[in-house]
Tab-separated table of C-alpha atoms in Angstrom:
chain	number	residue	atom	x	y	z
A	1	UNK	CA	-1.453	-9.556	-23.679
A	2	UNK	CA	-3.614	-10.420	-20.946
A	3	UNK	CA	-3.408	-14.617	-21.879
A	4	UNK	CA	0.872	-14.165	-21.254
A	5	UNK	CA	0.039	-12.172	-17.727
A	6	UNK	CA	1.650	-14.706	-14.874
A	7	UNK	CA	-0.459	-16.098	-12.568
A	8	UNK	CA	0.164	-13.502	-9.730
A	9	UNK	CA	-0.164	-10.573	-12.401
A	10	UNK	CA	-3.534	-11.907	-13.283
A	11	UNK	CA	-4.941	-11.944	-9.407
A	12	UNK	CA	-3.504	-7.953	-9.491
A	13	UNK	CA	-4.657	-6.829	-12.274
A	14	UNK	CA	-8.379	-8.627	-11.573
A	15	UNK	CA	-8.368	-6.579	-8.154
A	16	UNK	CA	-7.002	-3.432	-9.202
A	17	UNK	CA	-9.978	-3.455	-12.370
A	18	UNK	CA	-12.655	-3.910	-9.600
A	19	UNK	CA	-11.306	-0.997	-7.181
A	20	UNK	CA	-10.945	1.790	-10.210
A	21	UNK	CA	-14.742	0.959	-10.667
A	22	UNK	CA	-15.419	3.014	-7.491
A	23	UNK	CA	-13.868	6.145	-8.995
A	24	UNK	CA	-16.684	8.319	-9.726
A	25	UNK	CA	-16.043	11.671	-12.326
A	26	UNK	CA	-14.778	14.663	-10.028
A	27	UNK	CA	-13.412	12.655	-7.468
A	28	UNK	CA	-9.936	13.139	-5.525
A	29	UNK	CA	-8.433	9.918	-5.224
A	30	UNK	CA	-4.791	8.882	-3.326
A	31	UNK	CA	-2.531	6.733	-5.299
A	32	UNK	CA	-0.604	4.186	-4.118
A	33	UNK	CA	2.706	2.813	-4.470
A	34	UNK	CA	3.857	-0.728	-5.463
A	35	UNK	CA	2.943	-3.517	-8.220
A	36	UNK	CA	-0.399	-3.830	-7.495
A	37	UNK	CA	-0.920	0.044	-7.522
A	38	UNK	CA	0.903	0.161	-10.232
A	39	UNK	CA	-2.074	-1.803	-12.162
A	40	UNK	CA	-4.278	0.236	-10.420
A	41	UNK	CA	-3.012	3.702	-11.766
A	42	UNK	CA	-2.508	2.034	-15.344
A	43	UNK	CA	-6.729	1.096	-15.141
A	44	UNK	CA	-7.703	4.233	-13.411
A	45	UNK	CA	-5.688	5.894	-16.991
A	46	UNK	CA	-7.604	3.552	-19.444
A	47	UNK	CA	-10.692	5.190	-17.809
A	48	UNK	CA	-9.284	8.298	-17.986
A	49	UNK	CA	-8.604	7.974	-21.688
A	50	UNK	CA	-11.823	6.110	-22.839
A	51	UNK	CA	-14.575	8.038	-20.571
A	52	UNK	CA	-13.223	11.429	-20.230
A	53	UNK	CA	-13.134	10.744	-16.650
A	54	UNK	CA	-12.244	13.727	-14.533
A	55	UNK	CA	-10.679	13.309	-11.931
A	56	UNK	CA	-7.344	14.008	-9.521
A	57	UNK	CA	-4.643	11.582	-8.078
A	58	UNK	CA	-2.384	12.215	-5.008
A	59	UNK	CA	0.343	9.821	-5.948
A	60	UNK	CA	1.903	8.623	-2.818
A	61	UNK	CA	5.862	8.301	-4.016
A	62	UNK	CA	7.781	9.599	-7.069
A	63	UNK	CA	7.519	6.916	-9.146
A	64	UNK	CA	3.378	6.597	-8.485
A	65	UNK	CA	3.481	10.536	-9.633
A	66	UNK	CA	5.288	9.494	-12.618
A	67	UNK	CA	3.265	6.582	-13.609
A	68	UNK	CA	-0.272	8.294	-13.306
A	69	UNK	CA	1.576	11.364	-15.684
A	70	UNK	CA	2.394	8.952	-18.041
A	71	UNK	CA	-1.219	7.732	-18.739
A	72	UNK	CA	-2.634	10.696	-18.052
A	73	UNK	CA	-3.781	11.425	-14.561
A	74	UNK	CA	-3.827	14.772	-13.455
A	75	UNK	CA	-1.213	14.668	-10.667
A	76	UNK	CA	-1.883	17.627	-7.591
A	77	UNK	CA	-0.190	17.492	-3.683
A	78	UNK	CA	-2.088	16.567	-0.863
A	79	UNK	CA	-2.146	20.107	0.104
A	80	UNK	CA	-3.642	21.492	-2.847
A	81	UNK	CA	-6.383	18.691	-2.630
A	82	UNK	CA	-7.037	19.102	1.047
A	83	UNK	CA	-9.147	16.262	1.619
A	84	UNK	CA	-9.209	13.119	-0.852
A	85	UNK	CA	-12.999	10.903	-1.642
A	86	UNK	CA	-11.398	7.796	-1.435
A	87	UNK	CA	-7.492	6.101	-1.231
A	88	UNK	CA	-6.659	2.703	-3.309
A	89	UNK	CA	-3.341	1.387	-2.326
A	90	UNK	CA	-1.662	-2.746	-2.006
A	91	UNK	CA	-0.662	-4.258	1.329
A	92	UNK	CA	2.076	-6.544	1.952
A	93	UNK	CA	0.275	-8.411	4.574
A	94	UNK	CA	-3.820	-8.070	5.749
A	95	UNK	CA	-5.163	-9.655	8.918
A	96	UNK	CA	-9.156	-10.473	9.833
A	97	UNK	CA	-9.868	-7.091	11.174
A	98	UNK	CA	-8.127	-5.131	7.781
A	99	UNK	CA	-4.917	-4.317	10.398
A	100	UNK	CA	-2.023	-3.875	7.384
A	101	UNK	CA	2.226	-4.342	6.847
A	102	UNK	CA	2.884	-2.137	4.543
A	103	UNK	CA	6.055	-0.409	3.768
A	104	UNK	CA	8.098	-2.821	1.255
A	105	UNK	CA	8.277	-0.198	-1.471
A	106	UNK	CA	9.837	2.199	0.913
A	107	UNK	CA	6.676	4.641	0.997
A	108	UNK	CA	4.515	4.043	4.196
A	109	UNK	CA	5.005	7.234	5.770
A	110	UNK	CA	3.305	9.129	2.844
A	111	UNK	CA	1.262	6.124	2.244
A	112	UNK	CA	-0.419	6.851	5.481
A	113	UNK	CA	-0.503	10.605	5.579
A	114	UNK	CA	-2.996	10.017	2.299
A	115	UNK	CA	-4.352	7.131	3.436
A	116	UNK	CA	-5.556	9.006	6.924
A	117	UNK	CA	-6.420	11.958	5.118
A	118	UNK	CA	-9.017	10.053	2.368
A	119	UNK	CA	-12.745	9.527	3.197
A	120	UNK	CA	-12.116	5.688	2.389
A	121	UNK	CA	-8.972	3.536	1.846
A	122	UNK	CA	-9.374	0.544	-0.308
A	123	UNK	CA	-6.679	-2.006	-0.607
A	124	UNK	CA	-5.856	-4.355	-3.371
A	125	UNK	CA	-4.115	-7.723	-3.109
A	126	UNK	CA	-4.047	-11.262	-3.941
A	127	UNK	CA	-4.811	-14.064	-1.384
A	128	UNK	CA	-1.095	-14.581	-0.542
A	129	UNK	CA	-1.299	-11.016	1.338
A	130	UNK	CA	-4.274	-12.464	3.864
A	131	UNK	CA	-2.383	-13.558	7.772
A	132	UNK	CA	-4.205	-14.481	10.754
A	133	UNK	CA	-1.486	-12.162	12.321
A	134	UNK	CA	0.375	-9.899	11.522
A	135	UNK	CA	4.342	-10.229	11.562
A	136	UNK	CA	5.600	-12.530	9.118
A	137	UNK	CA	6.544	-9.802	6.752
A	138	UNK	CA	9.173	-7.394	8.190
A	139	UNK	CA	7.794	-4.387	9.807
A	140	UNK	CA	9.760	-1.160	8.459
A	141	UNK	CA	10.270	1.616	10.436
A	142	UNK	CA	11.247	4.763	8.905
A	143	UNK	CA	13.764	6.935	10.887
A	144	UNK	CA	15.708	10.025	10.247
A	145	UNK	CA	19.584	9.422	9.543
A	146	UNK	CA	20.703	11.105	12.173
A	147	UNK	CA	21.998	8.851	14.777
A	148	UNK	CA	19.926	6.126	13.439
A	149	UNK	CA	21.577	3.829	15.002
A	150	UNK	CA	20.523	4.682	18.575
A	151	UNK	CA	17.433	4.612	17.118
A	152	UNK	CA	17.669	1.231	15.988
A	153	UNK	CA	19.074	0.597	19.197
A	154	UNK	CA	16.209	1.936	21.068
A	155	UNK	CA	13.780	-0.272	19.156
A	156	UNK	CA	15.741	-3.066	20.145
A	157	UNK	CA	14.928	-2.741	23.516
A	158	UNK	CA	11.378	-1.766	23.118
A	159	UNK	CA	10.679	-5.096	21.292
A	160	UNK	CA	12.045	-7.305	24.309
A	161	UNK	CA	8.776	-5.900	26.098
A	162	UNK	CA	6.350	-6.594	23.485
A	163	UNK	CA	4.298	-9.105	22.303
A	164	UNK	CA	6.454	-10.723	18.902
A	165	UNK	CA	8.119	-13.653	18.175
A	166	UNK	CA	11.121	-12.563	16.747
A	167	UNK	CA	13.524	-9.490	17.570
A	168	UNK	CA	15.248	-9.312	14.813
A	169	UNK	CA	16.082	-5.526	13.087
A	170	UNK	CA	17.991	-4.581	9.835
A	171	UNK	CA	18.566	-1.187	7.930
A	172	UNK	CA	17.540	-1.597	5.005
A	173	UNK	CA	20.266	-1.404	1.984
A	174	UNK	CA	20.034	0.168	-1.804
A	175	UNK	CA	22.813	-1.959	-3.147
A	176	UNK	CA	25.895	-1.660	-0.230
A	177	UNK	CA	24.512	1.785	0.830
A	178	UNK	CA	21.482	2.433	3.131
A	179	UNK	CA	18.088	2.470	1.007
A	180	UNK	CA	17.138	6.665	1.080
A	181	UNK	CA	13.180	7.040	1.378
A	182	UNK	CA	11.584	10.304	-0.655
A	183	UNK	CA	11.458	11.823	2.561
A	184	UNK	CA	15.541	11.518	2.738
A	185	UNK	CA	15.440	9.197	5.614
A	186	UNK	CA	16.652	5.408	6.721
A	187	UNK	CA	14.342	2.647	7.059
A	188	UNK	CA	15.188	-0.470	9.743
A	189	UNK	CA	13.350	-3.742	8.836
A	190	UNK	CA	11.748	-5.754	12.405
A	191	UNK	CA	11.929	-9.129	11.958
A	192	UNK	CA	9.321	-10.219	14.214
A	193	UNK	CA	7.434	-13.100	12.889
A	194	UNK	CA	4.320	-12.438	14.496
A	195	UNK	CA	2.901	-9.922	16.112
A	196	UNK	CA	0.791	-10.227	19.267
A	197	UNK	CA	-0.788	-6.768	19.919
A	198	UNK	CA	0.135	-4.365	16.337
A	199	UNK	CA	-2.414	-1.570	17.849
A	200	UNK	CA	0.229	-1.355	21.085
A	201	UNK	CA	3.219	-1.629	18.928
A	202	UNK	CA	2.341	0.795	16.490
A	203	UNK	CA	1.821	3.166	19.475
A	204	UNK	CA	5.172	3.067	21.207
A	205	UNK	CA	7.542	2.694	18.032
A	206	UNK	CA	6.418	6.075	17.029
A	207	UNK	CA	7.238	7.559	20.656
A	208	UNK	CA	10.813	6.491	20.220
A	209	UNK	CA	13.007	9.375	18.934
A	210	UNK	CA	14.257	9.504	15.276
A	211	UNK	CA	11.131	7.830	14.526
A	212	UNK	CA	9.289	8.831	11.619
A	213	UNK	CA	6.647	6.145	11.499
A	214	UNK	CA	6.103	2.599	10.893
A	215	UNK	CA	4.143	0.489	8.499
A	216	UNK	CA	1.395	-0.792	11.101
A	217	UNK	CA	-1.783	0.464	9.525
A	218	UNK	CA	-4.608	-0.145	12.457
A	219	UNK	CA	-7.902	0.965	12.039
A	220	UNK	CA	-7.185	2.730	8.330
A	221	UNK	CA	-8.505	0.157	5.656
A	222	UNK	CA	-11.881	0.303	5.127
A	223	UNK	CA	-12.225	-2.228	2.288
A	224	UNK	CA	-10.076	-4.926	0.628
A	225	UNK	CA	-10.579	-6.141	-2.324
A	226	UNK	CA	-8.863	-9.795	-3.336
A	227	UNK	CA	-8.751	-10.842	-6.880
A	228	UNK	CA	-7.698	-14.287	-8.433
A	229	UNK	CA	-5.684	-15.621	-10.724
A	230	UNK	CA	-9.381	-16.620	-12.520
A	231	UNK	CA	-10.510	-13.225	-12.602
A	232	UNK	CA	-12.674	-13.679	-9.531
A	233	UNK	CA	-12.703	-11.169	-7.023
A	234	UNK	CA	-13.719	-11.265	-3.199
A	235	UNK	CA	-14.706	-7.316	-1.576
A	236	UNK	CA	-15.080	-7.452	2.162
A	237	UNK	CA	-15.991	-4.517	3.660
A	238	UNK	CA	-14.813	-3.734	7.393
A	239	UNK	CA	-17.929	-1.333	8.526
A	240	UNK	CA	-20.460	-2.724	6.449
A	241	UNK	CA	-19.379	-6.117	7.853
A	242	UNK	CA	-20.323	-7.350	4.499
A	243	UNK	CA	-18.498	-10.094	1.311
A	244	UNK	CA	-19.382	-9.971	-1.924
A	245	UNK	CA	-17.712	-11.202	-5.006
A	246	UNK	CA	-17.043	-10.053	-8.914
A	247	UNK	CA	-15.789	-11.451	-11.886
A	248	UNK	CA	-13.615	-9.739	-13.636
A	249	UNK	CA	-13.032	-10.411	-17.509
A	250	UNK	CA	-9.549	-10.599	-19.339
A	251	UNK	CA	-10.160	-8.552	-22.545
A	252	UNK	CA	-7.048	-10.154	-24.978
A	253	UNK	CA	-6.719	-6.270	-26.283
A	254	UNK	CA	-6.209	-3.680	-24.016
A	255	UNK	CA	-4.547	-0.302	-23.361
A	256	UNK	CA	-3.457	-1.410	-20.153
A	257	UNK	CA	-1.151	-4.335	-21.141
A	258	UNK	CA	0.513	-1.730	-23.403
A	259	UNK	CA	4.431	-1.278	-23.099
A	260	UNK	CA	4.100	-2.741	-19.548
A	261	UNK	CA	8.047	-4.162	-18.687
């Protein structure tokens, strides 16, 4: 139960029980993909369960869409939503101004389409996630397989003009053959260590040809919300320019820690 829960799976679970407490009845809400949304869309289906909350998720890969079935989210497209109330979704790295890496599950592209398309995105992390700048995780870039790489190739050469520390690139493998996004296409890895201007990077990788888009999130999160491995919880809010903090309890019996692998 909660008390066997490692350290790290503690400081997700604590962040992704704070976030679902935004989800008001009615509301469309954009799921995300990755650990920490995974505990995410297992909370948001306690409160599914428990309060007869009604609500609809637009999962944001396959296996989100088959999680939130499972505990009983009402799964719908983004199209037959239209517009979403609010988008709650992990990071792989954060800066000071809520800039975001994300991408290491494979799903930024959609990730972003719902993200964009959401009257608020709210991110969920531990404090391992938090940079000064941006970089040190890879940067994927999602291209279509056709000549990908001249693609690659192309953002080779863009990156000896721009602002990182590293120049690094690798496609990114499933086993020995190329890892296939839901989309069907490729995704190369920049190694850049840090990066000196994301808001101009983000900008020109997606002008390159065969480029689908890249997992520079500028100007998208609105909120991020850090839990701890104590329960504690820290909520800064970008436009409200505000902190505050929660503590989140670890009930010994819950649905949520329930057939979890």
């Amino acid at each position: 139960m909660a008390a066997d829960l490692s350290p790290i799976d503690k400081a997700k679970f604590a962040a992704a029980r704070c976030a679902v407490d935004l989800i008001e009845d009615g509301m469309r809400v954009g799921l995300g993909t990755g650990s920490t949304a995974a505990w995410m869309v297992r909370c948001l289906g306690e409160r599914v369960r428990e309060e007869n909350l009604k609500l609809i998720g637009v999962p944001t890969s396959t296996r989100t869409a088959d999680l939130a079935r499972q505990v009983g989210i009402e799964v719908v497209t983004l199209d037959e939503a239209k517009w979403l109330d609010i988008t709650i979704d992990g990071a792989d790295e954060f800066d000071p101004d809520l800039n975001l890496i994300k991408g290491g599950g494979g799903a930024h592209l959609m990730e972003k389409i719902v993200a964009t398309a959401s009257d608020q995105m709210v991110v969920i992390t531990d404090a391992s996630k938090e940079v000064n700048h941006l970089g040190a995780f890879p940067l994927p870039v999602e291209v279509v397989p056709f000549g990908w790489q001249v693609t690659r190739a192309l953002i080779e050469e863009l990156l000896d003009s721009m602002d990182v520390l590293g120049r690094q690139t690798s496609l990114r493998l499933n086993g020995e053959q190329p890892f296939i996004t839901d989309e069907g296409n490729y995704i190369v890895d920049l190694h850049l260590n840090r990066i000196g201007n994301p808001r101009q990077l983000a900008l020109v990788l997606n002008q390159i040809p065969g480029v689908v888009e890249n997992g520079l999130f500028i100007d998208i999160c609105d909120k991020v919300i850090i839990g701890g491995t104590d329960g504690k919880v820290e909520i800064r809010d970008i436009n409200e320019g505000t902190v505050a903090n929660e503590q989140i309890e670890f009930a010994e019996e819950e649905n949520i820690f329930r057939d979890l692998d």
